[in-house]
Coordinates of C-alpha atoms in Angstrom, one line a residue:
M611 CA 6.9 22.4 -6.6
T612 CA 6.7 25.2 -8.6
D613 CA 9.1 28.6 -6.8
L614 CA 6.2 30.9 -6.2
L615 CA 8.9 33.8 -4.4
T616 CA 12.9 34.0 -5.3
M617 CA 15.0 36.4 -3.6
T618 CA 18.3 36.8 -5.5
N619 CA 22.1 38.7 -4.3
L620 CA 19.7 41.6 -2.5
S621 CA 21.2 43.9 -0.6
I622 CA 19.8 47.0 1.2
A623 CA 21.3 49.9 2.5
F624 CA 20.0 53.6 4.5
G625 CA 21.3 56.7 3.9
G626 CA 24.9 56.7 3.4
N627 CA 25.7 53.7 5.6
K628 CA 27.0 50.6 4.8
P629 CA 23.7 47.6 3.9
V630 CA 21.9 45.9 6.6
V631 CA 21.1 43.1 4.0
Q632 CA 24.1 42.0 2.2
K633 CA 23.4 39.6 -0.8
V634 CA 20.6 37.4 0.1
S635 CA 19.7 34.6 -1.4
L636 CA 16.2 32.7 -1.4
A637 CA 13.4 31.0 -2.4
L638 CA 9.7 29.9 -1.7
A639 CA 7.7 27.3 -3.4
E640 CA 4.2 26.3 -3.3
G641 CA 2.8 25.3 0.1
E642 CA 6.5 26.0 1.6
T643 CA 6.9 27.1 4.6
L644 CA 10.5 28.8 5.2
A645 CA 11.5 30.6 8.3
L646 CA 13.8 33.1 8.9
V647 CA 15.5 33.4 12.5
G648 CA 18.2 35.2 14.4
E649 CA 18.8 37.6 16.7
S650 CA 17.2 41.0 17.3
G651 CA 18.9 43.6 14.2
S652 CA 19.9 40.4 12.1
G653 CA 17.6 42.0 8.8
K654 CA 15.2 39.3 9.2
S655 CA 12.1 42.1 9.2
V656 CA 14.1 44.5 6.8
T657 CA 14.2 42.2 4.4
A658 CA 10.3 40.9 4.7
L659 CA 9.5 43.9 4.3
S660 CA 11.3 44.5 1.4
I661 CA 9.0 41.8 -0.9
L662 CA 6.7 44.3 -1.0
R663 CA 9.0 47.8 -0.8
L664 CA 7.1 48.5 2.3
L665 CA 10.3 50.1 3.8
D666 CA 10.5 53.8 2.8
E667 CA 12.0 54.6 0.4
R668 CA 13.0 57.9 0.6
H669 CA 16.1 56.2 2.9
A670 CA 15.7 52.5 1.9
R671 CA 17.7 51.9 -1.2
Y672 CA 18.1 48.4 -2.5
D673 CA 22.4 48.4 -3.6
S674 CA 21.8 44.7 -5.9
G675 CA 19.7 41.5 -6.2
N676 CA 16.4 40.6 -7.5
I677 CA 13.1 40.0 -5.6
N678 CA 10.7 38.2 -8.0
Y679 CA 6.6 36.9 -7.9
R680 CA 5.9 34.7 -10.1
D681 CA 8.8 35.9 -12.4
E682 CA 7.2 39.4 -12.0
N683 CA 10.5 41.4 -10.7
L684 CA 8.4 43.5 -7.6
L685 CA 11.3 46.0 -7.6
A686 CA 10.4 47.2 -10.7
A687 CA 6.7 47.0 -10.7
S688 CA 4.5 50.2 -10.3
I689 CA 3.3 51.5 -6.8
K690 CA 0.1 50.5 -8.4
R691 CA 0.3 47.6 -9.0
L692 CA 2.2 46.8 -5.6
R693 CA -1.1 48.0 -4.3
Q694 CA -2.7 45.2 -6.2
I695 CA -0.5 42.9 -4.9
R696 CA -0.1 44.2 -1.0
G697 CA -2.9 42.1 0.7
R698 CA -4.2 40.4 -2.4
N699 CA -1.9 37.5 -3.9
I700 CA 1.0 38.3 -1.2
G701 CA -0.4 38.8 3.2
M702 CA 1.4 40.7 5.5
I703 CA 1.1 40.0 9.4
F704 CA 3.8 42.4 10.9
Q705 CA 5.7 42.6 14.6
E706 CA 3.6 45.1 16.5
P707 CA 0.2 45.1 16.1
M708 CA -0.5 48.2 18.4
T709 CA 1.2 50.5 15.5
S710 CA -0.3 48.6 12.5
L711 CA -3.7 48.6 13.2
N712 CA -5.2 52.2 12.4
P713 CA -6.5 53.4 15.7
L714 CA -9.3 55.4 14.5
H715 CA -11.0 52.5 12.9
S716 CA -13.0 49.9 14.2
V717 CA -12.2 46.3 14.0
E718 CA -15.0 45.8 11.3
K719 CA -14.0 48.3 9.2
Q720 CA -9.8 47.7 9.2
I721 CA -11.3 43.7 7.9
T722 CA -13.7 44.6 5.7
E723 CA -11.7 47.7 4.0
T724 CA -9.8 45.0 2.4
L725 CA -12.5 43.3 1.5
S726 CA -13.7 46.1 0.0
L727 CA -10.3 47.5 -2.1
H728 CA -9.5 43.2 -3.3
R729 CA -12.8 41.4 -4.0
G730 CA -15.4 43.7 -3.6
M731 CA -16.8 43.1 -0.9
R732 CA -19.4 45.3 1.3
G733 CA -21.8 45.6 3.4
P734 CA -23.8 42.9 5.9
Q735 CA -21.5 40.1 3.4
A736 CA -18.3 41.5 4.1
R737 CA -19.5 41.1 7.7
V738 CA -20.6 38.4 7.9
R739 CA -16.8 37.2 6.3
C740 CA -15.6 39.3 9.3
V741 CA -17.5 38.0 11.4
E742 CA -15.6 34.3 9.8
L743 CA -12.0 35.2 10.6
L744 CA -12.2 36.5 13.9
N745 CA -14.0 32.8 14.4
L746 CA -10.7 31.6 12.7
V747 CA -8.3 32.7 14.6
G748 CA -10.3 32.4 18.0
I749 CA -12.0 35.9 19.4
Q750 CA -14.6 34.4 21.5
N751 CA -17.6 36.4 20.6
A752 CA -16.7 38.4 17.6
E753 CA -19.1 40.1 16.5
Q754 CA -19.5 42.0 20.2
H755 CA -16.3 42.9 18.9
L756 CA -16.1 44.4 15.8
A757 CA -17.9 47.5 17.1
N758 CA -14.0 47.8 19.1
F759 CA -10.7 49.7 18.7
P760 CA -7.4 48.8 19.3
H761 CA -7.7 50.1 22.5
Q762 CA -9.7 48.4 23.4
L763 CA -8.3 44.9 23.1
S764 CA -5.9 43.1 24.9
G765 CA -2.4 42.3 23.0
G766 CA -3.3 39.1 22.3
Q767 CA -6.5 40.0 20.3
K768 CA -4.7 43.0 18.2
Q769 CA -2.0 41.0 17.1
R770 CA -5.2 38.3 16.1
V771 CA -7.2 40.8 14.3
M772 CA -4.6 41.5 12.1
I773 CA -4.4 37.8 11.6
A774 CA -7.1 37.7 10.6
M775 CA -6.8 40.5 7.4
A776 CA -4.0 38.9 6.3
L777 CA -5.4 36.1 5.8
A778 CA -8.8 38.3 4.6
N779 CA -8.3 37.0 0.7
E780 CA -6.6 34.2 0.9
P781 CA -3.1 34.8 -1.0
D782 CA -0.5 32.9 -2.3
I783 CA 1.9 34.1 0.3
L784 CA 1.3 34.9 3.5
V785 CA 4.9 36.9 5.7
A786 CA 4.4 36.5 9.3
D787 CA 6.8 38.8 11.1
E788 CA 6.5 37.3 14.8
P789 CA 2.8 36.5 13.6
T790 CA 2.9 34.5 17.7
T791 CA 4.2 37.1 19.8
A792 CA 1.6 38.3 21.8
L793 CA -0.6 35.1 22.4
D794 CA -0.6 32.8 25.0
V795 CA 0.4 28.7 24.3
T796 CA -3.2 27.6 23.8
V797 CA -4.2 30.2 21.3
Q798 CA -0.5 29.9 19.4
K799 CA -1.2 27.0 18.7
Q800 CA -4.1 27.0 17.6
V801 CA -2.8 30.1 15.6
L802 CA 0.1 28.1 13.7
E803 CA -2.4 25.2 13.7
L804 CA -4.7 27.2 11.7
L805 CA -2.4 28.5 9.3
K806 CA -0.8 25.0 8.4
S807 CA -4.6 23.7 7.7
L808 CA -5.7 26.6 5.6
Q809 CA -1.3 26.3 4.0
K810 CA -2.9 22.7 2.8
K811 CA -6.5 23.9 1.3
L812 CA -5.0 27.0 -0.3
G813 CA -1.8 25.3 -1.2
M814 CA -0.4 28.7 0.4
A815 CA 3.4 29.1 1.5
I816 CA 4.1 31.4 4.7
I817 CA 7.7 32.9 5.1
L818 CA 7.9 32.1 8.8
I819 CA 10.1 35.2 11.2
T820 CA 10.4 34.2 14.4
H821 CA 12.5 34.2 18.1
D822 CA 10.6 31.4 18.6
L823 CA 12.7 28.1 17.3
A824 CA 10.1 25.2 19.1
I825 CA 7.6 26.8 16.7
V826 CA 10.4 26.6 13.6
R827 CA 11.1 23.0 14.5
R828 CA 7.5 22.2 14.3
Y829 CA 6.1 24.4 11.5
A830 CA 8.9 25.2 9.2
D831 CA 10.1 23.3 5.7
R832 CA 13.3 24.9 5.4
V833 CA 14.9 27.3 7.6
A834 CA 17.7 29.9 6.9
V835 CA 19.6 31.3 9.6
M836 CA 20.7 34.9 9.3
E837 CA 23.8 37.4 11.0
Q838 CA 24.4 40.8 10.8
G839 CA 22.2 40.6 7.6
R840 CA 23.7 38.0 6.3
I841 CA 22.4 34.4 5.8
V842 CA 25.0 32.0 7.4
E843 CA 22.8 28.6 7.5
Y844 CA 20.2 27.8 5.4
S845 CA 18.7 24.3 4.8
D846 CA 16.5 22.0 5.7
T847 CA 14.8 21.8 9.5
E848 CA 15.3 19.1 10.8
Q849 CA 19.7 18.8 9.3
L850 CA 19.9 22.3 11.1
F851 CA 18.1 21.1 14.0
Q852 CA 19.8 17.7 13.9
S853 CA 23.4 19.3 12.4
P854 CA 23.8 22.9 12.6
S855 CA 26.9 23.5 10.8
H856 CA 28.0 27.2 12.2
P857 CA 28.2 28.6 15.2
Y858 CA 26.2 31.0 15.5
T859 CA 22.9 29.0 14.6
R860 CA 24.3 26.8 17.5
K861 CA 24.7 29.4 19.8
L862 CA 20.9 29.9 18.6
L863 CA 20.2 26.2 19.5
D864 CA 22.4 26.4 22.9
A865 CA 19.9 29.6 24.5
E866 CA 17.0 27.8 26.7
P867 CA 16.0 29.8 29.3
P868 CA 17.2 28.1 32.9
P869 CA 14.6 25.7 34.6
S870 CA 13.8 27.5 37.9
P871 CA 14.9 30.8 39.6
P872 CA 17.5 31.3 41.8
A873 CA 16.5 29.7 45.3
L874 CA 15.9 32.3 47.9
I875 CA 17.9 32.4 50.6
A876 CA 15.0 32.9 54.0
R877 CA 11.7 33.9 54.1
P878 CA 10.9 36.4 51.4
E879 CA 10.1 40.0 54.7
P880 CA 5.7 40.6 52.9
M881 CA 6.1 43.5 50.9
L882 CA 2.4 43.7 48.9
E883 CA -0.4 42.1 49.8
V884 CA -3.2 42.5 47.4
A885 CA -6.8 40.8 49.0
G886 CA -9.7 41.2 46.1
L887 CA -8.9 42.8 44.3
D888 CA -12.4 43.4 41.4
V889 CA -11.8 45.8 38.2
R890 CA -14.6 46.3 36.1
F891 CA -15.5 48.2 32.9
V892 CA -18.1 50.3 31.7
I893 CA -19.0 49.2 28.2
K894 CA -22.6 51.0 27.9
K895 CA -23.6 54.0 29.9
S896 CA -27.4 55.8 29.8
L897 CA -28.2 59.0 28.4
L898 CA -27.8 60.5 32.1
G899 CA -23.9 58.2 31.9
R900 CA -25.1 55.8 34.7
S901 CA -23.5 52.4 33.9
R902 CA -25.6 49.9 31.9
R903 CA -23.8 47.1 31.0
E904 CA -20.0 46.2 32.5
F905 CA -17.4 43.7 31.9
H906 CA -16.1 41.8 35.0
A907 CA -12.4 41.6 34.4
V908 CA -10.9 40.9 37.8
R909 CA -12.7 39.1 40.4
D910 CA -11.7 38.7 43.6
V911 CA -8.0 37.8 42.8
S912 CA -6.1 38.1 46.2
F913 CA -1.9 37.1 46.1
Q914 CA 1.2 37.7 48.0
L915 CA 4.5 38.9 47.3
G916 CA 7.3 39.2 49.4
K917 CA 10.9 41.1 48.8
G918 CA 13.2 40.1 46.2
E919 CA 10.6 37.3 45.2
T920 CA 9.2 37.0 41.9
L921 CA 5.5 36.0 40.9
G922 CA 4.5 35.2 37.6
I923 CA 1.2 35.6 35.7
V924 CA -0.4 33.3 33.6
G925 CA -3.3 32.8 31.5
E926 CA -5.4 33.2 27.9
S927 CA -5.2 36.8 26.2
G928 CA -8.3 38.6 28.0
S929 CA -7.6 37.1 31.3
G930 CA -6.9 40.3 33.0
K931 CA -2.7 39.6 34.0
T932 CA -2.2 42.9 32.1
T933 CA -5.1 44.9 34.4
I934 CA -4.0 43.2 37.2
G935 CA -0.9 45.4 36.8
H936 CA -2.7 48.2 35.7
A937 CA -4.4 48.2 38.3
L938 CA -1.0 48.0 40.9
L939 CA -0.3 51.6 39.3
K940 CA -3.5 52.6 39.7
L941 CA -3.4 53.1 35.2
T942 CA -6.7 51.6 36.0
S943 CA -9.5 51.8 38.7
S944 CA -9.8 49.0 40.9
K945 CA -11.7 48.0 44.7
G946 CA -9.9 46.2 47.3
R947 CA -6.6 46.0 49.2
I948 CA -4.0 47.0 47.7
H949 CA -1.1 46.8 51.0
F950 CA 2.5 47.5 50.2
R951 CA 5.4 48.5 52.1
G952 CA 3.4 49.4 55.1
S953 CA 0.9 51.5 53.3
D954 CA -2.3 51.3 51.6
L955 CA -2.7 52.7 48.4
D956 CA -6.2 51.4 46.9
G957 CA -7.8 54.8 49.1
L958 CA -4.9 57.4 47.2
N959 CA -5.7 59.4 44.6
Q960 CA -3.4 60.1 41.4
R961 CA -1.7 63.3 43.4
Q962 CA -1.0 61.5 46.8
F963 CA 0.4 57.9 44.7
R964 CA 2.6 60.0 42.8
P965 CA 5.6 59.1 45.1
Y966 CA 5.5 55.8 45.2
R967 CA 5.4 56.0 41.2
R968 CA 9.2 55.7 41.2
R969 CA 9.0 52.3 44.2
I970 CA 7.1 50.5 41.8
Q971 CA 7.5 51.2 37.2
I972 CA 5.7 49.1 34.7
V973 CA 7.5 47.6 31.5
F974 CA 4.7 48.0 29.1
Q975 CA 3.7 44.8 26.4
D976 CA 4.2 47.5 23.1
P977 CA 7.8 48.5 23.5
F978 CA 7.1 50.8 20.4
G979 CA 4.0 52.3 21.8
S980 CA 4.9 53.1 25.8
L981 CA 8.0 55.2 24.5
S982 CA 7.2 58.6 22.8
P983 CA 8.2 58.8 19.3
R984 CA 9.9 62.3 19.3
M985 CA 12.3 62.1 22.1
S986 CA 15.6 60.5 21.8
V987 CA 16.4 57.3 24.1
A988 CA 18.4 58.7 26.8
E989 CA 15.2 61.7 27.2
I990 CA 13.0 58.8 27.4
I991 CA 14.9 56.7 30.3
R992 CA 16.2 60.4 31.6
E993 CA 12.5 61.6 32.1
G994 CA 12.0 59.8 35.5
L995 CA 15.3 60.4 36.6
E996 CA 14.2 64.1 35.9
I997 CA 10.9 64.6 37.7
H998 CA 11.9 61.7 41.2
E999 CA 15.6 63.0 42.0
S1000 CA 17.4 66.1 42.1
G1001 CA 20.9 65.8 40.0
S1002 CA 22.6 67.9 37.3
K1003 CA 22.8 65.9 33.7
D1004 CA 25.7 65.0 33.7
S1005 CA 25.0 62.4 36.6
H1006 CA 21.6 61.8 35.3
D1007 CA 23.2 61.0 31.9
Q1008 CA 25.5 58.8 33.4
K1009 CA 22.3 56.7 35.0
V1010 CA 21.0 56.4 31.9
I1011 CA 23.8 55.4 30.3
A1012 CA 24.4 52.6 33.1
A1013 CA 20.7 51.1 32.7
L1014 CA 21.8 51.2 29.5
A1015 CA 24.9 48.5 29.5
D1016 CA 22.6 47.0 31.8
V1017 CA 19.7 45.8 29.3
G1018 CA 22.8 45.1 26.7
L1019 CA 22.7 48.7 24.8
D1020 CA 25.6 50.2 23.8
P1021 CA 24.9 53.7 24.9
D1022 CA 26.8 55.3 22.3
T1023 CA 23.2 55.1 20.6
R1024 CA 20.9 56.4 23.3
H1025 CA 20.7 60.0 21.1
R1026 CA 18.9 57.8 18.5
Y1027 CA 15.5 57.8 17.9
P1028 CA 12.8 54.7 18.7
H1029 CA 12.1 54.0 15.1
E1030 CA 16.0 53.3 15.1
F1031 CA 16.0 50.6 16.8
S1032 CA 14.1 47.1 15.7
G1033 CA 11.7 45.7 17.9
G1034 CA 14.0 43.4 20.4
Q1035 CA 16.2 46.9 20.8
R1036 CA 13.5 48.8 21.7
Q1037 CA 12.0 46.6 24.3
R1038 CA 15.4 46.6 25.6
I1039 CA 14.6 50.5 25.9
A1040 CA 11.9 50.2 28.0
I1041 CA 13.3 47.6 30.7
A1042 CA 16.3 50.6 30.4
R1043 CA 13.8 52.8 31.2
A1044 CA 12.5 51.0 34.3
L1045 CA 15.7 50.1 35.9
V1046 CA 17.3 53.6 35.9
L1047 CA 15.2 54.1 38.9
Q1048 CA 16.3 51.6 40.8
P1049 CA 12.8 50.7 42.3
D1050 CA 11.4 48.4 45.1
L1051 CA 9.1 46.6 42.0
I1052 CA 8.9 46.7 38.5
V1053 CA 5.8 45.1 36.8
L1054 CA 6.7 43.4 33.5
D1055 CA 4.3 42.8 31.2
E1056 CA 5.2 40.7 28.6
P1057 CA 8.8 41.9 28.5
T1058 CA 10.4 39.3 26.8
S1059 CA 8.1 38.5 24.1
A1060 CA 9.6 40.4 21.4
L1061 CA 13.3 39.4 21.6
D1062 CA 15.1 36.2 20.3
R1063 CA 15.7 33.5 22.6
T1064 CA 19.6 34.3 23.1
V1065 CA 18.4 37.6 24.4
Q1066 CA 16.0 36.5 26.1
K1067 CA 18.2 34.5 28.2
Q1068 CA 20.3 37.7 29.0
V1069 CA 17.4 39.5 30.1
I1070 CA 16.7 37.1 32.4
E1071 CA 20.3 36.6 33.5
L1072 CA 19.6 40.5 34.1
L1073 CA 16.4 41.2 36.4
A1074 CA 17.9 37.3 37.9
D1075 CA 21.2 39.6 38.9
L1076 CA 19.6 43.5 39.6
Q1077 CA 17.3 40.8 41.9
A1078 CA 20.0 39.2 44.2
R1079 CA 22.0 42.4 44.1
Y1080 CA 19.3 44.6 45.0
H1081 CA 16.5 43.0 46.5
L1082 CA 13.7 43.6 44.1
S1083 CA 10.9 42.2 43.6
Y1084 CA 8.9 41.5 39.9
I1085 CA 5.5 40.7 39.0
F1086 CA 6.5 39.0 35.8
I1087 CA 3.4 38.5 33.4
S1088 CA 3.7 36.2 30.2
H1089 CA 2.4 33.7 27.6
D1090 CA 5.7 31.7 28.0
L1091 CA 5.6 28.9 30.2
S1092 CA 9.4 28.8 29.6
V1093 CA 9.8 32.3 30.8
V1094 CA 7.6 32.0 33.3
R1095 CA 9.6 29.2 34.7
A1096 CA 13.3 30.5 35.0
L1097 CA 11.8 33.2 36.9
S1098 CA 8.9 32.8 39.2
H1099 CA 8.5 31.0 42.8
Q1100 CA 5.0 31.9 43.0
L1101 CA 2.9 31.3 40.0
L1102 CA -1.3 32.6 39.7
V1103 CA -2.8 30.7 36.8
L1104 CA -6.4 33.7 35.8
K1105 CA -8.7 32.4 33.5
D1106 CA -11.7 35.0 32.6
G1107 CA -10.7 37.0 35.2
A1108 CA -10.5 35.0 38.2
V1109 CA -7.9 32.8 40.1
V1110 CA -8.3 29.3 38.9
E1111 CA -4.3 27.5 41.0
Y1112 CA -2.2 30.0 43.2
G1113 CA 1.5 28.4 45.1
P1114 CA 5.1 28.0 44.6
A1115 CA 5.8 27.8 41.1
Q1116 CA 7.8 25.1 41.1
R1117 CA 5.3 22.8 42.8
I1118 CA 2.1 24.1 40.0
F1119 CA 4.5 23.2 37.5
A1120 CA 5.5 19.4 38.2
Q1121 CA 1.6 19.2 39.7
P1122 CA -1.0 21.4 38.5
K1123 CA -4.2 20.4 40.9
A1124 CA -6.7 22.6 38.2
D1125 CA -8.0 21.3 34.4
Y1126 CA -6.9 24.8 32.6
T1127 CA -3.6 24.7 34.7
R1128 CA -2.8 21.1 32.9
T1129 CA -4.3 22.7 29.1
L1130 CA -1.6 25.2 29.3
L1131 CA 1.3 23.2 30.4
N1132 CA 0.3 20.5 27.5
A1133 CA -0.1 23.8 25.3
A1134 CA 3.2 24.8 26.0
L1135 CA 5.4 20.9 26.1
Y1136 CA 3.4 20.8 22.3
Y1137 CA 6.2 22.3 20.9
Q1138 CA 9.3 20.7 22.4
K1139 CA 9.0 17.6 20.1
P1140 CA 8.9 18.2 16.0
E1141 CA 5.8 16.5 14.5
S1142 CA 5.9 13.1 13.8

């Protein structure tokens, strides 16, 4: 096979600091899938972004090496030439779709922009291609979503729009940086099978960056393992999984979540009771401001949660998981009863609800979008303390330091800003912000989706330890069923906003009653064995 892309002795540094990527050499052949794996901060994304020179070159410095695409050195290419290659010959799926999509442009405009630039498609022709691409990546009722803006889409839908944009011009090379992070297991399978079929059809090569080693084993031909900016192991996929040679690779392979949560010693006392929760979003209004069309996002959902207990909420993207979490915190208007620690919250206005915000915290799905870029990490975590409790700045700072240490971050980094951290590190900052107030209940919306397996395991252990120590209750929203299984005592399965199945998590995992639940579990098990 002919090499489409070669990287030789590439070293990258920022400012006057030591290189974050050190003497990396890789080769990507036509039709091949090469996986880059490693913990958060190991240099995977920096390596991938350097291919199209997407790093900020006011600060990034290429100390050594070459990146050749079809024998053309991209590090020496002009900006004009790079613009011709970007999106046409080499496509990119970015890790965080909310920050990569333009909030001021509709879905249709963002996808058709690349079609117009590289293929001259405009008007009805571009619109037809846009709908075709959205259907390809599994967005239902694609035509209805053309006019949507990114904030009107779920996390999984935003990720699928990014994938559609990257595939629009059928590139030679697709650089996929965590392409399935925000997707539920059924859509993960659809998207990865789509990429695989397009790869066969077009001869497309893929660089796959992911923390999910099960996906790597099933889809990658070769694997490069990165640690602290260096490649420590580089081999065929099956060889690496069967007989890893480097201790760091063995550490990654051993980092599987536990099969079940810590057992509850006694029946927990009730903390939260939700009955008949209903959420509707107005899609279209009349001239007089009355609702003409509504989207019924959550339909008559009821559940209970005990003190020190975890409720897992699972379902496909757009099923209403995140909307339930937002409704509990009055971030979204809802109807129905919400009874928390002896008080009815559903009738409270925002001012009356404010004291409860300390007791109910949330970790949002997109850490970069929920962290202020103008505040340091210390200021972000300390903000809740300043609002909800008295105390000196020094006492608050000690709590910030303790929270960062709890989530595995160096407290000395607290004066840095969010953009100076990797995606996984930003997620840990978001968790620290929620933990610092020591709430009764934390809504965790995909808290481990951006984390590699080793850090996932650390966070799972951390959450379990904090739960045992402080009798915290969690509502754990996730598409990763292995992580849900490791933490959840109760399980709520959603489809189209309605409850499909609800009960003890271990019973549902062992003996699901609903066909839809079985579909989810079968999709998750699909990655447990490599393709024969």
